[in-house]
Amino acid sequence: MPMKKIQHFIDGEFVASESGDSFSNINPATGREFARVAEGSEIEIDRAVEAARRAFDGPWSAMTLGERLDALQRVAHGIRARFDEFLKAEMRDTGKPRSFASKVDIPRGAANFEFFANLARTVHGSSFQTETADGRGAVNYVTRQPLGVVGVISPWNLPLLLLTWKVAPALAAGNCVVVKPSEETPSTATLLGEVFKDAGVPAGVYNVVHGFGPEAAGEALTKHPDVSAITFTGETRTGSAIMKACAPQIKNISFELGGKNAAIVFADADFDAAVSGTARSSFSNTGQVCLCSERVYVERPIYERFVEAMAKRAEALTIGDPFEDATQMGPLISADHQRKVLSAFKAAVAEGAEVVTGGSIPEVDKEFAEGSFVEPTIWTGLDEDVAVMQSEVFGPICHITPFDTEEEAIALANNSRFGLCAAVWTNHVQRAHRVAHQMETGLVWVNTWFLRDLRTPFGGVKLSGIGREGGRHSLDFYSETKTICIKL
Ligand code: NAD
Ligand code: 6OD
């Protein structure tokens, strides 16, 4: 059978790279290549930006707001109608299990379009009656205008979810987009091109260029003079490089970056809920969610019991074939990432960690012997300041530390250069508020984790990001306000 080809989607057409270059798409569960991906460069970025600009100056802006938002609703329906195709594509690219992708990634891909299409219908402006010396007064009113062409650069961990989380509000605000998906996960962004076509969205509104980041398609997008803003999700150090690239043009940016998130479990918490919630927050998606808890702080009276219960949970996880309904944990994204996580395993041990469970490569069926699997891993006994406690592993790991007082727990949780989210487990309502207020993070979950309401602002502080997306915050980023003052 000929190898599947994944192409760019530019100006409404699927196209190869002018250079003819391509790279491998590997299924991380088997380690085998299953497709070749067109490798874009500055040439494809230029074409995509030109197409987006033409669509913005032409048919997209000529449509009424209602027509544009109806089109986005059709995109949401299109994703749902092709749910299984999206699901399989995402599972093959990432190795994530059906049990996760069918509940999280694909439903949210559709929901993002539906939500922002609905939200944009309700946006209203503001006006101010202004007094003047001559007594006639003036009226100031505020309008919102789209930015033009927005560049979207997305990661591999929740490919469709995170890409549509940015594309949907950008389009709902009236912009056109050029997307550079992660080189590890090109499939669902491409499939989305078919959905846009079928939904009757004008050519050039949604464009996808595949390829790499530094000195390649990603960097070309950030530096393109006709791209008005860059919205990026990925590693903190990539964010820093993109910020530099955007600086000469004072390009607007929105960054959702890495984390080293803490969970705090108080002795008064519902013990079983805290254990199952923390196991979920440490091991979901093989620990590859930016919101995962890699540092867990547990009040001393329940510490031993908690560590034991977490280990039981980790050891009970079914690891293997992503396509099997019973599978709870798939591989990491790639052999490279597996090497990185295994070296964190080594570093933790070298720093004196006690490995409560895990710490190596699990036994899996022969078919998956070349897959990038690692065991869910729990450590105790590490010093808070060693590198592995201060940098994001992005694998199925957590370190569990005991604490004695609320103040100590807060100080431990805040001892990080990152500040994306925290999870607090307690049945004491005043403590819940008190601790949540003191977390140096953009998000705090109490007695839950990754429970999303798309109306709320989402984003991190410190090295975890700049800006907020979600609800009207997204529409604020993807549009400019203009104040018009009319003397009466
Ligand atoms: P990454 O930074 O390596 O890559 C993300 C994207 O940036 C890819 O498309 C890549 O090609 C592109 N890129 C890389 N260098 C570039 C450059 N110089 N210019 C332009 N584009 C460039 O991130 P990743 O490994 O794909 O994703 C994992 C990371 O993302 C983790 O650190 C995780 O915490 C973070 N993340 C954060 C959030 C959040 O909401 N805060 C969400 C998901 C993932
Ligand atoms: O749920 C979301 O909207 C969101 N941005 C999730 C990010 C997850 C990080 O991996």
XYZ file of N, CA and C in Angstrom, residues 200-350:
453
model
N -18.429 25.075 3.568
C -18.625 26.228 2.686
C -17.925 27.485 3.180
N -16.907 27.317 4.002
C -16.145 28.493 4.456
C -15.247 28.932 3.301
N -15.198 30.216 2.997
C -14.403 30.666 1.840
C -12.941 30.225 1.931
N -12.370 29.925 0.758
C -10.951 29.539 0.690
C -10.100 30.630 1.326
N -9.067 30.216 2.046
C -8.119 31.181 2.617
C -8.435 31.598 4.052
N -9.641 31.264 4.519
C -9.985 31.649 5.897
C -9.179 30.802 6.888
N -9.070 29.503 6.580
C -8.321 28.565 7.444
C -7.230 27.926 6.596
N -5.985 28.145 6.977
C -4.848 27.582 6.222
C -3.948 26.816 7.182
N -3.371 25.736 6.690
C -2.464 24.929 7.517
C -1.147 24.752 6.772
N -0.049 25.087 7.425
C 1.275 24.804 6.862
C 2.004 23.878 7.835
N 2.424 22.727 7.331
C 3.153 21.783 8.175
C 4.641 22.093 8.145
N 5.336 21.624 9.176
C 6.781 21.802 9.192
C 7.284 22.001 10.602
N 8.534 22.422 10.683
C 9.203 22.519 11.978
C 9.154 23.958 12.490
N 9.776 24.175 13.660
C 9.713 25.485 14.297
C 10.879 26.385 13.958
N 12.032 26.200 14.661
C 13.140 27.139 14.496
C 13.699 27.126 13.075
N 13.953 28.296 12.515
C 14.491 28.459 11.155
C 13.675 27.669 10.136
N 12.419 27.568 10.346
C 11.538 26.797 9.451
C 10.164 27.476 9.433
N 9.142 26.691 9.062
C 7.811 27.281 8.871
C 7.327 28.063 10.098
N 7.547 27.499 11.292
C 7.060 28.154 12.520
C 7.654 29.541 12.669
N 8.977 29.612 12.539
C 9.648 30.913 12.716
C 9.215 31.890 11.614
N 9.064 31.378 10.383
C 8.649 32.257 9.274
C 7.283 32.881 9.565
N 6.405 32.087 10.182
C 5.070 32.618 10.510
C 5.184 33.747 11.540
N 6.040 33.536 12.546
C 6.150 34.559 13.603
C 6.727 35.859 13.062
N 7.561 35.749 11.999
C 8.242 36.955 11.500
C 7.506 37.612 10.337
N 6.441 36.991 9.863
C 5.782 37.510 8.660
C 5.147 38.880 8.940
N 5.458 39.891 8.116
C 4.938 41.232 8.420
C 3.422 41.362 8.292
N 2.759 40.480 7.538
C 1.298 40.583 7.413
C 0.547 39.761 8.447
N 1.279 39.163 9.376
C 0.610 38.428 10.464
C 0.518 39.383 11.650
N -0.711 39.669 12.062
C -0.903 40.723 13.072
C -0.656 40.243 14.489
N -0.864 38.956 14.752
C -0.714 38.459 16.121
C -0.348 36.982 16.073
N 0.349 36.548 17.111
C 0.701 35.123 17.225
C 0.104 34.593 18.516
N -0.642 33.500 18.379
C -1.130 32.810 19.563
C -0.434 31.460 19.596
N 0.162 31.142 20.740
C 1.071 29.999 20.814
C 0.801 29.190 22.075
N 0.807 27.875 21.933
C 0.829 26.982 23.087
C 2.002 26.043 22.912
N 2.811 25.931 23.955
C 3.963 25.034 23.869
C 4.925 25.305 24.996
N 6.165 24.934 24.763
C 7.174 25.040 25.823
C 7.549 26.487 26.106
N 7.941 26.722 27.337
C 8.319 28.075 27.756
C 9.488 28.603 26.924
N 10.480 27.733 26.666
C 11.644 28.287 25.940
C 11.288 28.584 24.483
N 10.324 27.866 23.913
C 9.853 28.216 22.570
C 9.131 29.566 22.623
N 8.349 29.764 23.674
C 7.644 31.047 23.849
C 8.633 32.200 23.868
N 9.753 31.966 24.535
C 10.756 33.020 24.628
C 11.328 33.330 23.235
N 11.593 32.283 22.431
C 12.123 32.493 21.070
C 11.088 33.231 20.210
N 9.814 32.862 20.363
C 8.762 33.498 19.552
C 8.598 34.965 19.950
N 8.722 35.210 21.247
C 8.596 36.596 21.725
C 9.678 37.466 21.071
N 10.900 36.921 21.014
C 12.004 37.671 20.385
C 11.692 37.918 18.919
N 11.186 36.878 18.233
C 10.908 37.013 16.801
C 9.807 38.039 16.544
N 8.880 38.163 17.489
C 7.749 39.091 17.306
C 8.111 40.521 17.698
N 9.186 40.664 18.477
C 9.501 41.978 19.053
C 9.726 43.073 18.007
N 10.510 42.819 16.928
C 10.772 43.926 16.003
C 9.495 44.519 15.405
N 8.444 43.693 15.272
C 7.206 44.228 14.685
C 6.163 44.563 15.758
N 6.566 44.494 17.021
C 5.641 44.760 18.142
C 4.341 43.962 17.913
N 4.520 42.694 17.556
C 3.364 41.861 17.232
C 2.704 41.402 18.519
N 1.394 41.436 18.549
C 0.689 40.995 19.750
C 0.842 39.489 19.935
N 0.990 39.050 21.199
C 1.171 37.622 21.461
C 0.277 37.148 22.597
N -0.108 35.876 22.527
C -0.797 35.219 23.636
C -0.117 33.868 23.811
N 0.387 33.587 25.007
C 1.188 32.376 25.230
C 0.608 31.503 26.336
N 0.375 30.237 26.025
C 0.052 29.235 27.048
C 1.242 28.285 27.101
N 2.015 28.336 28.203
C 3.317 27.659 28.239
C 3.342 26.517 29.265
N 4.538 26.133 29.644
C 4.699 24.946 30.494
C 4.246 25.154 31.928
N 4.259 24.073 32.683
C 3.876 24.142 34.091
C 4.685 23.148 34.919
N 4.627 23.317 36.229
C 5.176 22.312 37.159
C 4.200 22.345 38.319
N 2.988 21.858 38.016
C 1.841 22.163 38.863
C 1.818 21.353 40.152
N 1.300 22.000 41.185
C 1.203 21.358 42.497
C -0.233 20.928 42.769
N -0.349 19.809 43.506
C -1.631 19.444 44.116
C -1.388 19.434 45.619
N -2.334 19.996 46.379
C -2.214 19.995 47.845
C -3.375 19.188 48.401
N -3.054 18.174 49.197
C -4.110 17.318 49.740
C -4.113 17.458 51.264
N -5.208 18.005 51.784
C -5.321 18.158 53.238
C -5.961 16.899 53.841
N -5.663 16.685 55.129
C -6.163 15.475 55.803
C -7.687 15.465 55.892
N -8.313 16.669 55.782
C -9.779 16.704 55.872
C -10.471 16.440 54.525
N -9.673 16.174 53.482
C -10.281 15.943 52.154
C -10.997 14.600 52.109
N -11.904 14.462 51.157
C -12.483 13.151 50.859
C -11.332 12.307 50.286
N -10.876 11.345 51.062
C -9.632 10.642 50.732
C -9.707 9.970 49.349
N -10.781 9.225 49.109
C -10.851 8.482 47.840
C -10.925 9.435 46.646
N -11.689 10.525 46.831
C -11.796 11.499 45.729
C -10.435 12.135 45.466
N -9.691 12.418 46.552
C -8.379 13.054 46.383
C -7.405 12.102 45.691
N -7.478 10.826 46.048
C -6.566 9.863 45.405
C -6.928 9.712 43.936
N -8.211 9.495 43.647
C -8.537 9.262 42.235
C -8.337 10.538 41.421
N -8.640 11.694 42.020
C -8.425 12.959 41.309
C -6.951 13.207 41.049
N -6.110 12.910 42.019
C -4.682 13.167 41.843
C -4.064 12.151 40.880
N -4.538 10.913 40.925
C -4.033 9.926 39.953
C -4.397 10.414 38.538
N -5.612 10.938 38.404
C -6.034 11.465 37.096
C -5.166 12.662 36.703
N -4.906 13.545 37.674
C -4.172 14.764 37.318
C -2.678 14.501 37.099
N -2.185 13.366 37.548
C -0.766 13.066 37.318
C -0.546 12.186 36.082
N -1.525 11.321 35.774
C -1.249 10.306 34.746
C -2.079 10.443 33.464
N -3.087 11.320 33.456
C -3.925 11.446 32.251
C -3.077 11.779 31.042
N -3.438 11.227 29.915
C -2.742 11.507 28.655
C -1.236 11.237 28.814
N -0.932 10.196 29.627
C 0.460 9.815 29.911
C 1.228 11.018 30.494
N 0.518 11.783 31.305
C 1.160 12.930 31.973
C 1.453 14.094 31.049
N 0.941 14.032 29.831
C 1.257 15.071 28.841
C 0.103 16.074 28.712
N -0.307 16.623 29.827
C -1.240 17.740 29.825
C -0.522 18.827 30.618
N -0.524 20.043 30.077
C 0.231 21.103 30.760
C -0.266 21.312 32.176
N -1.500 20.837 32.464
C -2.130 21.056 33.769
C -1.838 19.934 34.752
N -1.092 18.918 34.329
C -0.852 17.748 35.182
C -0.149 18.141 36.478
N -0.460 17.393 37.543
C 0.202 17.638 38.844
C 1.474 16.801 38.889
N 2.622 17.450 38.845
C 3.886 16.716 38.972
C 4.410 16.781 40.406
N 3.887 17.761 41.193
C 4.306 17.881 42.603
C 3.055 17.747 43.470
N 3.071 16.772 44.355
C 1.902 16.531 45.197
C 2.321 16.683 46.656
N 1.596 17.538 47.403
C 1.903 17.790 48.810
C 0.738 17.266 49.644
N 1.068 16.387 50.601
C 0.019 15.699 51.352
C 0.239 15.915 52.852
N -0.855 16.255 53.551
C -0.737 16.520 54.991
C -0.298 15.237 55.702
N 0.624 15.399 56.642
C 1.332 14.242 57.199
C 0.434 13.117 57.734
N -0.673 13.404 58.438
C -1.451 12.281 58.992
C -1.952 11.290 57.936
N -2.134 11.736 56.708
C -2.638 10.799 55.683
C -1.567 10.467 54.640
N -0.354 10.936 54.876
C 0.698 10.827 53.850
C 0.976 9.376 53.435
N 1.276 8.499 54.415
C 1.667 7.115 54.078
C 0.538 6.423 53.315
N -0.696 6.593 53.842
C -1.861 5.942 53.236
C -2.081 6.470 51.807
N -1.851 7.768 51.640
C -2.057 8.394 50.326
C -1.048 7.855 49.310
N 0.231 7.784 49.718
C 1.278 7.292 48.809
C 0.946 5.854 48.381
N 0.535 5.068 49.349
C 0.195 3.664 49.063
C -0.982 3.569 48.076
N -2.006 4.394 48.330
C -3.201 4.352 47.474
C -2.874 4.845 46.060
N -2.021 5.860 45.964
C -1.623 6.361 44.637
C -0.844 5.278 43.881
N 0.027 4.585 44.596
C 0.826 3.528 43.948
C -0.101 2.444 43.408
N -1.108 2.088 44.207
C -2.075 1.063 43.767
C -2.759 1.501 42.471
N -3.173 2.773 42.453
C -3.833 3.326 41.251
C -2.904 3.242 40.047
N -1.657 3.661 40.243
C -0.701 3.698 39.130
C -0.486 2.283 38.599
N -0.342 1.339 39.531
C -0.044 -0.037 39.112
C -1.246 -0.703 38.453
N -2.442 -0.175 38.718
C -3.647 -0.782 38.135
C -3.952 -0.257 36.733
N -3.207 0.754 36.277
C -3.521 1.341 34.962
C -3.215 0.337 33.841
N -4.134 0.216 32.908
C -3.919 -0.681 31.768
C -3.169 0.090 30.688
N -1.968 -0.387 30.378
C -1.102 0.317 29.427
C -1.015 -0.507 28.146
N -1.073 0.144 26.990
C -0.893 -0.623 25.759
C -1.608 -0.026 24.566
N -2.304 -0.892 23.834
C -2.910 -0.548 22.552
C -3.926 0.600 22.693
N -3.625 1.760 22.122
C -4.552 2.897 22.238
C -5.938 2.583 21.679
N -6.008 1.662 20.711
C -7.291 1.388 20.057
C -8.189 0.446 20.874
N -7.622 -0.183 21.919
C -8.414 -1.059 22.800
C -9.223 -0.212 23.774
N -10.518 -0.526 23.906
C -11.356 0.276 24.804
C -10.834 0.308 26.239
N -10.226 -0.819 26.671
C -9.826 -0.933 28.077
C -8.535 -0.173 28.395
N -7.820 0.257 27.367
C -6.521 0.901 27.622
C -6.707 2.259 28.283
N -5.939 2.460 29.368
C -6.037 3.744 30.087
C -4.825 4.623 29.858
N -3.700 3.999 29.443
C -2.509 4.813 29.204
C -1.780 4.345 27.945
N -1.524 5.297 27.059
C -0.792 4.992 25.831
C 0.677 5.359 25.998
N 1.392 5.443 24.873
C 2.809 5.801 24.928
C 2.979 7.305 25.099
N 4.228 7.721 25.263
C 4.565 9.146 25.141
C 4.528 9.491 23.657
N 4.685 10.757 23.345
C 4.503 11.213 21.963
C 5.559 10.672 20.998
N 6.771 10.397 21.478
C 7.841 10.015 20.543
C 8.970 9.323 21.293
N 9.835 8.694 20.514
C 11.014 8.054 21.111
C 11.919 9.111 21.744
N 11.982 10.288 21.127
C 12.785 11.386 21.701
C 12.267 11.787 23.070
N 10.948 11.922 23.130
C 10.360 12.334 24.408
C 10.520 11.212 25.444
N 10.429 9.961 24.978
C 10.647 8.834 25.902
C 12.058 8.911 26.502
N 13.034 9.236 25.644
C 14.418 9.371 26.147
C 14.504 10.473 27.203
N 13.794 11.582 26.935
C 13.831 12.713 27.866
C 13.219 12.309 29.228
N 12.085 11.594 29.146
C 11.415 11.201 30.393
C 12.257 10.154 31.132
N 12.851 9.222 30.374
C 13.702 8.216 31.036
C 14.916 8.883 31.682
N 15.405 9.950 31.064
C 16.563 10.608 31.697
C 16.111 11.360 32.954
N 14.858 11.821 32.997
C 14.341 12.416 34.251
C 14.221 11.320 35.328
N 13.823 10.107 34.903
C 13.752 8.978 35.860
C 15.132 8.783 36.507
N 16.157 8.784 35.644
C 17.536 8.561 36.119
C 17.978 9.688 37.050
N 17.678 10.921 36.598
C 18.106 12.094 37.379
C 17.455 12.070 38.763
N 16.182 11.674 38.816
C 15.487 11.649 40.111
C 16.187 10.666 41.053
N 16.526 9.509 40.522
C 17.194 8.499 41.354
C 18.566 9.005 41.784
N 19.274 9.631 40.845
C 20.603 10.166 41.176
C 20.516 11.228 42.267
